[in-house]
Amino acid sequence: MDTFSQQEKRRFWILVIIVSISGFSQGMLLPLISAIFEKDGISSSMNGLNATGLYIGTLLVSPFMEAPLRRFGYKPIIVGGGMLVFISLLLFPLWKSVVFWYVLRLFIGIGDHALHFSTQTWITSFSPQQRLGRNIAIYGLSFGVGFAAGPLFAPLVNVFEGLPFIVSGLLCMLAWSLVFMLKNDFPDIMKGKSDNERLSARFKGTMAVAWLAFLGPFGYGFLESTLNAMYPVYALRNGIEFTSVTIILATFSVGGIISQLPLGMLSDKIGRRPVFLAALGGGSISFFIASTMETSITAVIVMFFVAGLFSGSIFSLGISYMSDLTPKHLLPTGNLLCGIFFSLGSLIGPFLGGLFLEFDAGFSFLLLISLFLAVLFVVSFIGKLKQRPIAA
């Protein structure tokens, strides 16, 4: 069936709104805290390490997410995750401390993962196959719109240092309240299989059929954390004003927003793999060109926009690809692994970025990003998958 019922449409758009505000908070938080710490003289390696709190939280909670989702359903997990996010955001202005802020980012990572895991699995479970790429593209688009708007609110720090955190927390709370309009639902389970299988067995089975798809969330996690947490530090040290940095970051997100739906619909027609390869290759080339033109802010902005057109969609393309490859009863596991790989990429990004800035490698920071995407392109191009098991 290719059409949504009215109830499914309402559910879909509420989930989309929730994800967009989550994107807004993440998009604002990364460059904002990096800039505050840089201004306070915190070392780049410590700055990068602090940025990993968000993703350490995701990894810590990941092994424990699937069982509660299957037992309690989607809605309670979204409620709990959203509450954790907006409360943590509102606590930031209370005490300015590297350790305290790291703990808050840890909690935001846990809450955000609960939000994304639940909404993502819910959407992939009720979306018809013919509209899967389109629906996941809209999901990614909503996150991208929020993420693009986030850095633009970071300069509110000039009014009052706690103001961006308060604005973000209140917006998250408003979006979170919409979930109470939804009726709870549960993921599909194959009798005698996923309800009894050990988590490790489900992980192994899902990895066997869909590991290539997880390179999308992995790559996007690397891009998101590196660009938003460490690039501002690199740019500020090279004499670029913070306002210009926020515009550059927002431009990348805008590129991803514009191309998200067209690429998702194109992947529905010609297949996920060719579109995914084009996204990785185009992003790598764009960042390489940007690395040679850093003396011109305008040129960097243009190339970040082009890079966003290509690689800004690799997260949603990866989810759609995973949903194609994974049997229905393993979709929660597949979405869980998407979150884990996103977090792993997000952890590697600030770590490598911090090392780069600490030791001054002698070449452009953007070249590091270009090389990373090039490696993913090569792995995706030569990688092979096992035959998908028969789904129910």
PDB file of N, CA and C in Angstrom, residues 65-133:
ATOM      1  N   MET A  65      18.908  -0.281  24.760  1.00  0.00           N
ATOM      2  CA  MET A  65      17.779   0.429  24.173  1.00  0.00           C
ATOM      3  C   MET A  65      16.730  -0.492  23.561  1.00  0.00           C
ATOM      4  N   GLU A  66      17.182  -1.594  22.953  1.00  0.00           N
ATOM      5  CA  GLU A  66      16.252  -2.407  22.164  1.00  0.00           C
ATOM      6  C   GLU A  66      15.215  -3.123  23.020  1.00  0.00           C
ATOM      7  N   ALA A  67      15.640  -3.691  24.143  1.00  0.00           N
ATOM      8  CA  ALA A  67      14.706  -4.439  25.004  1.00  0.00           C
ATOM      9  C   ALA A  67      13.559  -3.555  25.536  1.00  0.00           C
ATOM     10  N   PRO A  68      13.851  -2.347  26.081  1.00  0.00           N
ATOM     11  CA  PRO A  68      12.746  -1.482  26.526  1.00  0.00           C
ATOM     12  C   PRO A  68      11.810  -1.077  25.381  1.00  0.00           C
ATOM     13  N   LEU A  69      12.384  -0.864  24.180  1.00  0.00           N
ATOM     14  CA  LEU A  69      11.545  -0.487  23.042  1.00  0.00           C
ATOM     15  C   LEU A  69      10.561  -1.603  22.704  1.00  0.00           C
ATOM     16  N   ARG A  70      11.063  -2.843  22.667  1.00  0.00           N
ATOM     17  CA  ARG A  70      10.183  -3.973  22.354  1.00  0.00           C
ATOM     18  C   ARG A  70       9.149  -4.205  23.465  1.00  0.00           C
ATOM     19  N   ARG A  71       9.538  -3.919  24.708  1.00  0.00           N
ATOM     20  CA  ARG A  71       8.640  -4.181  25.835  1.00  0.00           C
ATOM     21  C   ARG A  71       7.603  -3.073  26.046  1.00  0.00           C
ATOM     22  N   PHE A  72       8.053  -1.809  26.000  1.00  0.00           N
ATOM     23  CA  PHE A  72       7.170  -0.685  26.344  1.00  0.00           C
ATOM     24  C   PHE A  72       6.618   0.051  25.126  1.00  0.00           C
ATOM     25  N   GLY A  73       7.249  -0.121  23.940  1.00  0.00           N
ATOM     26  CA  GLY A  73       6.787   0.577  22.756  1.00  0.00           C
ATOM     27  C   GLY A  73       7.548   1.873  22.521  1.00  0.00           C
ATOM     28  N   TYR A  74       7.191   2.542  21.434  1.00  0.00           N
ATOM     29  CA  TYR A  74       7.926   3.733  20.984  1.00  0.00           C
ATOM     30  C   TYR A  74       7.711   4.964  21.879  1.00  0.00           C
ATOM     31  N   LYS A  75       6.459   5.228  22.216  1.00  0.00           N
ATOM     32  CA  LYS A  75       6.117   6.479  22.892  1.00  0.00           C
ATOM     33  C   LYS A  75       6.838   6.690  24.234  1.00  0.00           C
ATOM     34  N   PRO A  76       6.847   5.707  25.150  1.00  0.00           N
ATOM     35  CA  PRO A  76       7.538   5.932  26.430  1.00  0.00           C
ATOM     36  C   PRO A  76       9.033   6.228  26.265  1.00  0.00           C
ATOM     37  N   ILE A  77       9.679   5.615  25.271  1.00  0.00           N
ATOM     38  CA  ILE A  77      11.104   5.856  25.049  1.00  0.00           C
ATOM     39  C   ILE A  77      11.329   7.288  24.563  1.00  0.00           C
ATOM     40  N   ILE A  78      10.447   7.769  23.688  1.00  0.00           N
ATOM     41  CA  ILE A  78      10.550   9.151  23.196  1.00  0.00           C
ATOM     42  C   ILE A  78      10.307  10.139  24.338  1.00  0.00           C
ATOM     43  N   VAL A  79       9.312   9.860  25.165  1.00  0.00           N
ATOM     44  CA  VAL A  79       9.000  10.734  26.311  1.00  0.00           C
ATOM     45  C   VAL A  79      10.205  10.843  27.246  1.00  0.00           C
ATOM     46  N   GLY A  80      10.777   9.703  27.617  1.00  0.00           N
ATOM     47  CA  GLY A  80      11.927   9.704  28.522  1.00  0.00           C
ATOM     48  C   GLY A  80      13.144  10.389  27.917  1.00  0.00           C
ATOM     49  N   GLY A  81      13.432  10.102  26.646  1.00  0.00           N
ATOM     50  CA  GLY A  81      14.587  10.705  25.976  1.00  0.00           C
ATOM     51  C   GLY A  81      14.457  12.205  25.840  1.00  0.00           C
ATOM     52  N   GLY A  82      13.274  12.672  25.427  1.00  0.00           N
ATOM     53  CA  GLY A  82      13.053  14.112  25.255  1.00  0.00           C
ATOM     54  C   GLY A  82      13.167  14.874  26.558  1.00  0.00           C
ATOM     55  N   MET A  83      12.627  14.295  27.635  1.00  0.00           N
ATOM     56  CA  MET A  83      12.707  14.936  28.945  1.00  0.00           C
ATOM     57  C   MET A  83      14.163  15.093  29.402  1.00  0.00           C
ATOM     58  N   LEU A  84      14.964  14.057  29.178  1.00  0.00           N
ATOM     59  CA  LEU A  84      16.377  14.095  29.560  1.00  0.00           C
ATOM     60  C   LEU A  84      17.127  15.192  28.805  1.00  0.00           C
ATOM     61  N   VAL A  85      16.779  15.379  27.514  1.00  0.00           N
ATOM     62  CA  VAL A  85      17.456  16.386  26.686  1.00  0.00           C
ATOM     63  C   VAL A  85      17.138  17.802  27.158  1.00  0.00           C
ATOM     64  N   PHE A  86      15.845  18.137  27.296  1.00  0.00           N
ATOM     65  CA  PHE A  86      15.540  19.547  27.612  1.00  0.00           C
ATOM     66  C   PHE A  86      15.907  19.921  29.049  1.00  0.00           C
ATOM     67  N   ILE A  87      15.836  18.966  29.975  1.00  0.00           N
ATOM     68  CA  ILE A  87      16.265  19.266  31.345  1.00  0.00           C
ATOM     69  C   ILE A  87      17.775  19.527  31.386  1.00  0.00           C
ATOM     70  N   SER A  88      18.543  18.700  30.679  1.00  0.00           N
ATOM     71  CA  SER A  88      20.001  18.881  30.625  1.00  0.00           C
ATOM     72  C   SER A  88      20.374  20.227  30.007  1.00  0.00           C
ATOM     73  N   LEU A  89      19.688  20.613  28.926  1.00  0.00           N
ATOM     74  CA  LEU A  89      19.972  21.900  28.278  1.00  0.00           C
ATOM     75  C   LEU A  89      19.725  23.069  29.246  1.00  0.00           C
ATOM     76  N   LEU A  90      18.648  22.985  29.998  1.00  0.00           N
ATOM     77  CA  LEU A  90      18.310  24.072  30.916  1.00  0.00           C
ATOM     78  C   LEU A  90      19.263  24.137  32.119  1.00  0.00           C
ATOM     79  N   LEU A  91      20.009  23.057  32.360  1.00  0.00           N
ATOM     80  CA  LEU A  91      20.953  23.040  33.488  1.00  0.00           C
ATOM     81  C   LEU A  91      22.315  23.656  33.145  1.00  0.00           C
ATOM     82  N   PHE A  92      22.638  23.813  31.862  1.00  0.00           N
ATOM     83  CA  PHE A  92      23.944  24.343  31.461  1.00  0.00           C
ATOM     84  C   PHE A  92      24.299  25.685  32.115  1.00  0.00           C
ATOM     85  N   PRO A  93      23.365  26.669  32.136  1.00  0.00           N
ATOM     86  CA  PRO A  93      23.739  27.980  32.698  1.00  0.00           C
ATOM     87  C   PRO A  93      23.986  27.975  34.217  1.00  0.00           C
ATOM     88  N   LEU A  94      23.593  26.888  34.915  1.00  0.00           N
ATOM     89  CA  LEU A  94      23.702  26.875  36.375  1.00  0.00           C
ATOM     90  C   LEU A  94      25.146  26.863  36.866  1.00  0.00           C
ATOM     91  N   TRP A  95      26.034  26.171  36.122  1.00  0.00           N
ATOM     92  CA  TRP A  95      27.417  26.039  36.595  1.00  0.00           C
ATOM     93  C   TRP A  95      28.343  25.807  35.414  1.00  0.00           C
ATOM     94  N   LYS A  96      29.272  26.730  35.224  1.00  0.00           N
ATOM     95  CA  LYS A  96      30.208  26.616  34.108  1.00  0.00           C
ATOM     96  C   LYS A  96      31.430  25.829  34.557  1.00  0.00           C
ATOM     97  N   SER A  97      31.474  24.565  34.147  1.00  0.00           N
ATOM     98  CA  SER A  97      32.564  23.673  34.526  1.00  0.00           C
ATOM     99  C   SER A  97      32.766  22.656  33.407  1.00  0.00           C
ATOM    100  N   VAL A  98      34.010  22.378  33.056  1.00  0.00           N
ATOM    101  CA  VAL A  98      34.311  21.418  31.990  1.00  0.00           C
ATOM    102  C   VAL A  98      33.713  20.049  32.329  1.00  0.00           C
ATOM    103  N   VAL A  99      33.873  19.625  33.586  1.00  0.00           N
ATOM    104  CA  VAL A  99      33.377  18.311  34.004  1.00  0.00           C
ATOM    105  C   VAL A  99      31.851  18.287  34.028  1.00  0.00           C
ATOM    106  N   PHE A 100      31.219  19.327  34.615  1.00  0.00           N
ATOM    107  CA  PHE A 100      29.761  19.387  34.693  1.00  0.00           C
ATOM    108  C   PHE A 100      29.138  19.411  33.305  1.00  0.00           C
ATOM    109  N   TRP A 101      29.709  20.209  32.408  1.00  0.00           N
ATOM    110  CA  TRP A 101      29.185  20.287  31.052  1.00  0.00           C
ATOM    111  C   TRP A 101      29.382  18.968  30.311  1.00  0.00           C
ATOM    112  N   TYR A 102      30.471  18.259  30.616  1.00  0.00           N
ATOM    113  CA  TYR A 102      30.689  16.947  29.992  1.00  0.00           C
ATOM    114  C   TYR A 102      29.597  15.967  30.419  1.00  0.00           C
ATOM    115  N   VAL A 103      29.252  15.989  31.701  1.00  0.00           N
ATOM    116  CA  VAL A 103      28.205  15.103  32.218  1.00  0.00           C
ATOM    117  C   VAL A 103      26.859  15.440  31.571  1.00  0.00           C
ATOM    118  N   LEU A 104      26.567  16.742  31.439  1.00  0.00           N
ATOM    119  CA  LEU A 104      25.318  17.145  30.793  1.00  0.00           C
ATOM    120  C   LEU A 104      25.267  16.692  29.332  1.00  0.00           C
ATOM    121  N   ARG A 105      26.413  16.788  28.635  1.00  0.00           N
ATOM    122  CA  ARG A 105      26.460  16.325  27.247  1.00  0.00           C
ATOM    123  C   ARG A 105      26.271  14.810  27.185  1.00  0.00           C
ATOM    124  N   LEU A 106      26.762  14.121  28.188  1.00  0.00           N
ATOM    125  CA  LEU A 106      26.567  12.673  28.287  1.00  0.00           C
ATOM    126  C   LEU A 106      25.073  12.348  28.368  1.00  0.00           C
ATOM    127  N   PHE A 107      24.357  13.081  29.231  1.00  0.00           N
ATOM    128  CA  PHE A 107      22.922  12.861  29.387  1.00  0.00           C
ATOM    129  C   PHE A 107      22.154  13.228  28.114  1.00  0.00           C
ATOM    130  N   ILE A 108      22.589  14.312  27.445  1.00  0.00           N
ATOM    131  CA  ILE A 108      21.946  14.709  26.188  1.00  0.00           C
ATOM    132  C   ILE A 108      22.160  13.625  25.129  1.00  0.00           C
ATOM    133  N   GLY A 109      23.355  13.021  25.122  1.00  0.00           N
ATOM    134  CA  GLY A 109      23.620  11.922  24.198  1.00  0.00           C
ATOM    135  C   GLY A 109      22.694  10.742  24.434  1.00  0.00           C
ATOM    136  N   ILE A 110      22.461  10.417  25.714  1.00  0.00           N
ATOM    137  CA  ILE A 110      21.551   9.316  26.058  1.00  0.00           C
ATOM    138  C   ILE A 110      20.121   9.658  25.616  1.00  0.00           C
ATOM    139  N   GLY A 111      19.678  10.870  25.934  1.00  0.00           N
ATOM    140  CA  GLY A 111      18.324  11.286  25.575  1.00  0.00           C
ATOM    141  C   GLY A 111      18.116  11.376  24.080  1.00  0.00           C
ATOM    142  N   ASP A 112      19.088  11.959  23.381  1.00  0.00           N
ATOM    143  CA  ASP A 112      18.991  12.086  21.925  1.00  0.00           C
ATOM    144  C   ASP A 112      18.945  10.725  21.252  1.00  0.00           C
ATOM    145  N   HIS A 113      19.737   9.779  21.762  1.00  0.00           N
ATOM    146  CA  HIS A 113      19.742   8.449  21.159  1.00  0.00           C
ATOM    147  C   HIS A 113      18.396   7.763  21.352  1.00  0.00           C
ATOM    148  N   ALA A 114      17.807   7.934  22.532  1.00  0.00           N
ATOM    149  CA  ALA A 114      16.478   7.370  22.774  1.00  0.00           C
ATOM    150  C   ALA A 114      15.462   7.965  21.796  1.00  0.00           C
ATOM    151  N   LEU A 115      15.549   9.282  21.610  1.00  0.00           N
ATOM    152  CA  LEU A 115      14.665   9.970  20.663  1.00  0.00           C
ATOM    153  C   LEU A 115      14.832   9.450  19.245  1.00  0.00           C
ATOM    154  N   HIS A 116      16.079   9.457  18.770  1.00  0.00           N
ATOM    155  CA  HIS A 116      16.343   9.093  17.381  1.00  0.00           C
ATOM    156  C   HIS A 116      16.083   7.621  17.108  1.00  0.00           C
ATOM    157  N   PHE A 117      16.501   6.768  18.025  1.00  0.00           N
ATOM    158  CA  PHE A 117      16.292   5.333  17.849  1.00  0.00           C
ATOM    159  C   PHE A 117      14.798   5.018  17.731  1.00  0.00           C
ATOM    160  N   SER A 118      13.998   5.616  18.606  1.00  0.00           N
ATOM    161  CA  SER A 118      12.558   5.346  18.608  1.00  0.00           C
ATOM    162  C   SER A 118      11.860   5.925  17.383  1.00  0.00           C
ATOM    163  N   THR A 119      12.114   7.195  17.088  1.00  0.00           N
ATOM    164  CA  THR A 119      11.439   7.833  15.949  1.00  0.00           C
ATOM    165  C   THR A 119      11.863   7.195  14.625  1.00  0.00           C
ATOM    166  N   GLN A 120      13.144   6.902  14.504  1.00  0.00           N
ATOM    167  CA  GLN A 120      13.701   6.303  13.288  1.00  0.00           C
ATOM    168  C   GLN A 120      13.110   4.917  13.044  1.00  0.00           C
ATOM    169  N   THR A 121      13.082   4.087  14.084  1.00  0.00           N
ATOM    170  CA  THR A 121      12.538   2.735  13.954  1.00  0.00           C
ATOM    171  C   THR A 121      11.045   2.782  13.667  1.00  0.00           C
ATOM    172  N   TRP A 122      10.354   3.701  14.321  1.00  0.00           N
ATOM    173  CA  TRP A 122       8.906   3.843  14.108  1.00  0.00           C
ATOM    174  C   TRP A 122       8.610   4.190  12.652  1.00  0.00           C
ATOM    175  N   ILE A 123       9.343   5.173  12.101  1.00  0.00           N
ATOM    176  CA  ILE A 123       9.107   5.604  10.718  1.00  0.00           C
ATOM    177  C   ILE A 123       9.445   4.489   9.727  1.00  0.00           C
ATOM    178  N   THR A 124      10.578   3.801   9.920  1.00  0.00           N
ATOM    179  CA  THR A 124      10.943   2.732   8.988  1.00  0.00           C
ATOM    180  C   THR A 124       9.978   1.555   9.083  1.00  0.00           C
ATOM    181  N   SER A 125       9.340   1.374  10.235  1.00  0.00           N
ATOM    182  CA  SER A 125       8.445   0.220  10.408  1.00  0.00           C
ATOM    183  C   SER A 125       7.102   0.416   9.707  1.00  0.00           C
ATOM    184  N   PHE A 126       6.591   1.671   9.633  1.00  0.00           N
ATOM    185  CA  PHE A 126       5.271   1.849   9.019  1.00  0.00           C
ATOM    186  C   PHE A 126       5.320   2.493   7.636  1.00  0.00           C
ATOM    187  N   SER A 127       6.521   2.771   7.121  1.00  0.00           N
ATOM    188  CA  SER A 127       6.636   3.368   5.786  1.00  0.00           C
ATOM    189  C   SER A 127       6.560   2.296   4.696  1.00  0.00           C
ATOM    190  N   PRO A 128       5.698   2.489   3.668  1.00  0.00           N
ATOM    191  CA  PRO A 128       5.663   1.543   2.551  1.00  0.00           C
ATOM    192  C   PRO A 128       7.009   1.554   1.816  1.00  0.00           C
ATOM    193  N   GLN A 129       7.398   0.423   1.239  1.00  0.00           N
ATOM    194  CA  GLN A 129       8.697   0.299   0.576  1.00  0.00           C
ATOM    195  C   GLN A 129       8.880   1.351  -0.519  1.00  0.00           C
ATOM    196  N   GLN A 130       7.779   1.662  -1.242  1.00  0.00           N
ATOM    197  CA  GLN A 130       7.871   2.612  -2.352  1.00  0.00           C
ATOM    198  C   GLN A 130       8.145   4.044  -1.882  1.00  0.00           C
ATOM    199  N   ARG A 131       7.838   4.303  -0.611  1.00  0.00           N
ATOM    200  CA  ARG A 131       8.014   5.658  -0.084  1.00  0.00           C
ATOM    201  C   ARG A 131       9.094   5.734   0.989  1.00  0.00           C
ATOM    202  N   LEU A 132       9.811   4.639   1.200  1.00  0.00           N
ATOM    203  CA  LEU A 132      10.786   4.581   2.290  1.00  0.00           C
ATOM    204  C   LEU A 132      11.874   5.636   2.135  1.00  0.00           C
ATOM    205  N   GLY A 133      12.477   5.706   0.931  1.00  0.00           N
ATOM    206  CA  GLY A 133      13.538   6.688   0.692  1.00  0.00           C
ATOM    207  C   GLY A 133      13.041   8.106   0.892  1.00  0.00           C
TER     208      GLY A 133
END
